[in-house]
């Protein structure tokens, strides 16, 4: 993946659990040395909805400490493990000084400021004030893991890589033609997209996207730094 990104000038955002940094220090150092952005992705890819408040806060603190130890800087962005959220998850990156989050699905191509919701079942739910956190929306349609990996009894996977990459390309073509300054956040996992057939598919996708004027392969923090609210 690093070789492929270098050939196409892709500055990615690698959402990395601290456990992976500590377990595979040489591989992680290659990512950092390549100039790729590192974003927070939990302590050990914990199941966020199963955590009580005290544990969720403690693991967020350990995540920040782990980034300082292994990456040398604290991350500017957060992506919750498995994109799981609780009613309090948004408060943690707000209180600990993150600039952006990329875990929610309240849009397709436009960053936004998420709002907490008071759920009311017998009348309309009520939205709170927008968060200062900028959200880069994600989608299971733009993730390689559900289609590409098999977990018996959990995720059937092993779907057609051609169908998956065509779906990615269709999202790109729609956004390029019909959206104003869209952000397309495609999520790939090294253990999935790094397989031979997926690498070839990703190469074809990058060929297609790079053939369009004005396309920028940027980290999420670089996009955050150029984003304006109007």
GROMACS .gro file of C-alpha atoms in nm:
model
  230
    1UNK     CA    1   0.000   0.000   0.000
    2UNK     CA    2   0.281   0.243   0.082
    3UNK     CA    3   0.446   0.177  -0.255
    4UNK     CA    4   0.114   0.225  -0.433
    5UNK     CA    5   0.040   0.547  -0.245
    6UNK     CA    6   0.384   0.681  -0.328
    7UNK     CA    7   0.336   0.615  -0.700
    8UNK     CA    8   0.007   0.802  -0.708
    9UNK     CA    9   0.094   1.074  -0.458
   10UNK     CA   10  -0.172   0.965  -0.210
   11UNK     CA   11  -0.158   1.123   0.136
   12UNK     CA   12  -0.380   0.896   0.339
   13UNK     CA   13  -0.506   0.895   0.694
   14UNK     CA   14  -0.417   0.572   0.875
   15UNK     CA   15  -0.657   0.515   1.164
   16UNK     CA   16  -0.445   0.293   1.387
   17UNK     CA   17  -0.520   0.135   1.726
   18UNK     CA   18  -0.243   0.183   1.982
   19UNK     CA   19  -0.222  -0.195   2.025
   20UNK     CA   20  -0.118  -0.227   1.659
   21UNK     CA   21   0.148   0.042   1.701
   22UNK     CA   22   0.299  -0.141   1.996
   23UNK     CA   23   0.271  -0.490   1.845
   24UNK     CA   24   0.411  -0.405   1.501
   25UNK     CA   25   0.650  -0.114   1.564
   26UNK     CA   26   0.858  -0.162   1.248
   27UNK     CA   27   0.557  -0.169   1.016
   28UNK     CA   28   0.404   0.127   1.196
   29UNK     CA   29   0.728   0.325   1.172
   30UNK     CA   30   0.730   0.272   0.794
   31UNK     CA   31   0.387   0.434   0.774
   32UNK     CA   32   0.500   0.732   0.983
   33UNK     CA   33   0.828   0.769   0.793
   34UNK     CA   34   0.635   0.772   0.465
   35UNK     CA   35   0.463   1.091   0.580
   36UNK     CA   36   0.119   0.937   0.614
   37UNK     CA   37  -0.117   1.087   0.871
   38UNK     CA   38  -0.195   0.880   1.182
   39UNK     CA   39  -0.539   0.918   1.339
   40UNK     CA   40  -0.679   0.781   1.664
   41UNK     CA   41  -0.869   0.454   1.633
   42UNK     CA   42  -0.903   0.330   1.987
   43UNK     CA   43  -0.667   0.157   2.225
   44UNK     CA   44  -0.721  -0.204   2.108
   45UNK     CA   45  -1.013  -0.163   1.865
   46UNK     CA   46  -1.243  -0.195   2.163
   47UNK     CA   47  -1.619  -0.248   2.129
   48UNK     CA   48  -1.726   0.103   2.227
   49UNK     CA   49  -2.095   0.029   2.305
   50UNK     CA   50  -1.986  -0.231   2.563
   51UNK     CA   51  -1.783   0.023   2.765
   52UNK     CA   52  -1.902   0.211   3.070
   53UNK     CA   53  -1.825   0.582   3.086
   54UNK     CA   54  -1.521   0.543   3.311
   55UNK     CA   55  -1.364   0.284   3.080
   56UNK     CA   56  -1.440   0.481   2.765
   57UNK     CA   57  -1.273   0.789   2.914
   58UNK     CA   58  -0.972   0.588   3.036
   59UNK     CA   59  -0.917   0.422   2.699
   60UNK     CA   60  -0.941   0.757   2.521
   61UNK     CA   61  -0.669   0.890   2.753
   62UNK     CA   62  -0.453   0.580   2.686
   63UNK     CA   63  -0.508   0.627   2.313
   64UNK     CA   64  -0.377   0.984   2.327
   65UNK     CA   65  -0.080   0.875   2.539
   66UNK     CA   66  -0.006   0.591   2.295
   67UNK     CA   67   0.005   0.827   1.998
   68UNK     CA   68   0.252   1.052   2.176
   69UNK     CA   69   0.468   0.750   2.262
   70UNK     CA   70   0.464   0.566   1.929
   71UNK     CA   71   0.394   0.836   1.669
   72UNK     CA   72   0.566   1.125   1.844
   73UNK     CA   73   0.264   1.354   1.805
   74UNK     CA   74  -0.096   1.344   1.916
   75UNK     CA   75  -0.348   1.283   1.644
   76UNK     CA   76  -0.581   1.554   1.524
   77UNK     CA   77  -0.861   1.321   1.422
   78UNK     CA   78  -1.059   1.033   1.570
   79UNK     CA   79  -1.237   0.737   1.415
   80UNK     CA   80  -1.416   0.511   1.661
   81UNK     CA   81  -1.344   0.137   1.631
   82UNK     CA   82  -1.597  -0.019   1.393
   83UNK     CA   83  -1.756   0.328   1.368
   84UNK     CA   84  -1.946   0.249   1.690
   85UNK     CA   85  -2.082   0.540   1.892
   86UNK     CA   86  -2.263   0.586   2.221
   87UNK     CA   87  -2.459   0.891   2.331
   88UNK     CA   88  -2.142   1.017   2.504
   89UNK     CA   89  -1.875   0.927   2.246
   90UNK     CA   90  -1.883   1.265   2.069
   91UNK     CA   91  -1.811   1.445   2.397
   92UNK     CA   92  -1.473   1.272   2.435
   93UNK     CA   93  -1.300   1.406   2.120
   94UNK     CA   94  -1.458   1.744   2.196
   95UNK     CA   95  -1.315   1.753   2.549
   96UNK     CA   96  -0.975   1.615   2.453
   97UNK     CA   97  -0.904   1.860   2.171
   98UNK     CA   98  -0.956   1.668   1.847
   99UNK     CA   99  -1.028   1.868   1.532
  100UNK     CA  100  -1.232   1.615   1.343
  101UNK     CA  101  -1.414   1.282   1.361
  102UNK     CA  102  -1.481   1.027   1.089
  103UNK     CA  103  -1.719   0.771   1.237
  104UNK     CA  104  -2.071   0.884   1.149
  105UNK     CA  105  -2.298   0.850   0.848
  106UNK     CA  106  -2.512   1.166   0.851
  107UNK     CA  107  -2.412   1.256   0.496
  108UNK     CA  108  -2.237   1.128   0.188
  109UNK     CA  109  -1.987   1.377   0.044
  110UNK     CA  110  -2.004   1.693   0.256
  111UNK     CA  111  -1.835   1.736   0.596
  112UNK     CA  112  -2.070   1.860   0.867
  113UNK     CA  113  -2.089   1.933   1.240
  114UNK     CA  114  -2.276   1.651   1.413
  115UNK     CA  115  -2.543   1.724   1.670
  116UNK     CA  116  -2.641   1.518   1.974
  117UNK     CA  117  -2.994   1.384   1.959
  118UNK     CA  118  -3.251   1.343   2.233
  119UNK     CA  119  -3.449   1.044   2.110
  120UNK     CA  120  -3.825   1.070   2.161
  121UNK     CA  121  -4.027   0.777   2.038
  122UNK     CA  122  -4.381   0.914   2.055
  123UNK     CA  123  -4.294   1.256   1.912
  124UNK     CA  124  -4.014   1.400   1.705
  125UNK     CA  125  -3.659   1.362   1.837
  126UNK     CA  126  -3.474   1.684   1.927
  127UNK     CA  127  -3.131   1.785   1.794
  128UNK     CA  128  -2.884   1.969   2.015
  129UNK     CA  129  -2.631   2.233   1.917
  130UNK     CA  130  -2.376   2.150   1.644
  131UNK     CA  131  -2.045   2.013   1.771
  132UNK     CA  132  -1.724   2.209   1.707
  133UNK     CA  133  -1.589   1.879   1.571
  134UNK     CA  134  -1.596   1.856   1.191
  135UNK     CA  135  -1.733   1.524   1.072
  136UNK     CA  136  -1.602   1.350   0.761
  137UNK     CA  137  -1.884   1.103   0.690
  138UNK     CA  138  -1.819   0.736   0.618
  139UNK     CA  139  -2.028   0.456   0.470
  140UNK     CA  140  -2.028   0.078   0.476
  141UNK     CA  141  -2.063   0.101   0.096
  142UNK     CA  142  -1.721   0.269   0.087
  143UNK     CA  143  -1.546   0.012   0.309
  144UNK     CA  144  -1.352  -0.286   0.176
  145UNK     CA  145  -1.390  -0.508   0.482
  146UNK     CA  146  -1.759  -0.611   0.460
  147UNK     CA  147  -1.722  -0.717   0.096
  148UNK     CA  148  -1.370  -0.856   0.111
  149UNK     CA  149  -1.328  -1.047   0.435
  150UNK     CA  150  -1.496  -1.358   0.574
  151UNK     CA  151  -1.560  -1.394   0.947
  152UNK     CA  152  -1.760  -1.718   0.994
  153UNK     CA  153  -2.097  -1.647   1.149
  154UNK     CA  154  -2.043  -1.271   1.146
  155UNK     CA  155  -1.948  -1.144   0.802
  156UNK     CA  156  -1.992  -1.353   0.488
  157UNK     CA  157  -1.759  -1.137   0.277
  158UNK     CA  158  -1.554  -1.280  -0.009
  159UNK     CA  159  -1.763  -1.078  -0.251
  160UNK     CA  160  -1.660  -0.969  -0.597
  161UNK     CA  161  -1.374  -0.722  -0.588
  162UNK     CA  162  -1.490  -0.592  -0.928
  163UNK     CA  163  -1.831  -0.505  -0.783
  164UNK     CA  164  -1.671  -0.339  -0.480
  165UNK     CA  165  -1.435  -0.119  -0.678
  166UNK     CA  166  -1.708  -0.035  -0.929
  167UNK     CA  167  -1.917   0.085  -0.635
  168UNK     CA  168  -1.628   0.302  -0.518
  169UNK     CA  169  -1.591   0.441  -0.871
  170UNK     CA  170  -1.963   0.510  -0.903
  171UNK     CA  171  -1.952   0.714  -0.583
  172UNK     CA  172  -1.655   0.907  -0.719
  173UNK     CA  173  -1.821   0.971  -1.057
  174UNK     CA  174  -2.142   1.094  -0.894
  175UNK     CA  175  -1.957   1.321  -0.651
  176UNK     CA  176  -1.729   1.461  -0.921
  177UNK     CA  177  -2.018   1.544  -1.154
  178UNK     CA  178  -2.289   1.654  -0.911
  179UNK     CA  179  -2.138   1.778  -0.584
  180UNK     CA  180  -1.957   2.100  -0.500
  181UNK     CA  181  -1.612   2.034  -0.351
  182UNK     CA  182  -1.703   1.683  -0.232
  183UNK     CA  183  -1.498   1.470   0.005
  184UNK     CA  184  -1.497   1.099  -0.076
  185UNK     CA  185  -1.379   0.906   0.231
  186UNK     CA  186  -1.299   0.554   0.110
  187UNK     CA  187  -1.198   0.319   0.392
  188UNK     CA  188  -0.958   0.032   0.320
  189UNK     CA  189  -0.779  -0.202   0.556
  190UNK     CA  190  -0.417  -0.311   0.489
  191UNK     CA  191  -0.497  -0.677   0.556
  192UNK     CA  192  -0.783  -0.660   0.305
  193UNK     CA  193  -0.689  -0.422   0.026
  194UNK     CA  194  -0.328  -0.543   0.045
  195UNK     CA  195  -0.421  -0.877  -0.113
  196UNK     CA  196  -0.309  -0.916  -0.474
  197UNK     CA  197  -0.650  -0.891  -0.644
  198UNK     CA  198  -0.751  -0.594  -0.432
  199UNK     CA  199  -0.426  -0.407  -0.494
  200UNK     CA  200  -0.488  -0.441  -0.868
  201UNK     CA  201  -0.842  -0.312  -0.822
  202UNK     CA  202  -0.720  -0.018  -0.616
  203UNK     CA  203  -0.464   0.064  -0.885
  204UNK     CA  204  -0.740   0.078  -1.147
  205UNK     CA  205  -0.949   0.300  -0.922
  206UNK     CA  206  -0.659   0.540  -0.863
  207UNK     CA  207  -0.593   0.547  -1.237
  208UNK     CA  208  -0.954   0.646  -1.298
  209UNK     CA  209  -0.967   0.913  -1.029
  210UNK     CA  210  -0.629   1.064  -1.112
  211UNK     CA  211  -0.744   1.111  -1.471
  212UNK     CA  212  -0.985   1.384  -1.360
  213UNK     CA  213  -0.880   1.746  -1.318
  214UNK     CA  214  -0.883   1.893  -0.969
  215UNK     CA  215  -0.873   1.565  -0.776
  216UNK     CA  216  -0.672   1.586  -0.453
  217UNK     CA  217  -0.560   1.272  -0.267
  218UNK     CA  218  -0.530   1.430   0.077
  219UNK     CA  219  -0.525   1.337   0.442
  220UNK     CA  220  -0.834   1.429   0.641
  221UNK     CA  221  -0.637   1.684   0.843
  222UNK     CA  222  -0.519   1.853   0.523
  223UNK     CA  223  -0.880   1.872   0.409
  224UNK     CA  224  -0.982   2.005   0.751
  225UNK     CA  225  -0.722   2.283   0.721
  226UNK     CA  226  -0.866   2.400   0.389
  227UNK     CA  227  -1.234   2.358   0.472
  228UNK     CA  228  -1.452   2.667   0.516
  229UNK     CA  229  -1.798   2.675   0.663
  230UNK     CA  230  -1.952   2.849   0.360
   0.00000   0.00000   0.00000
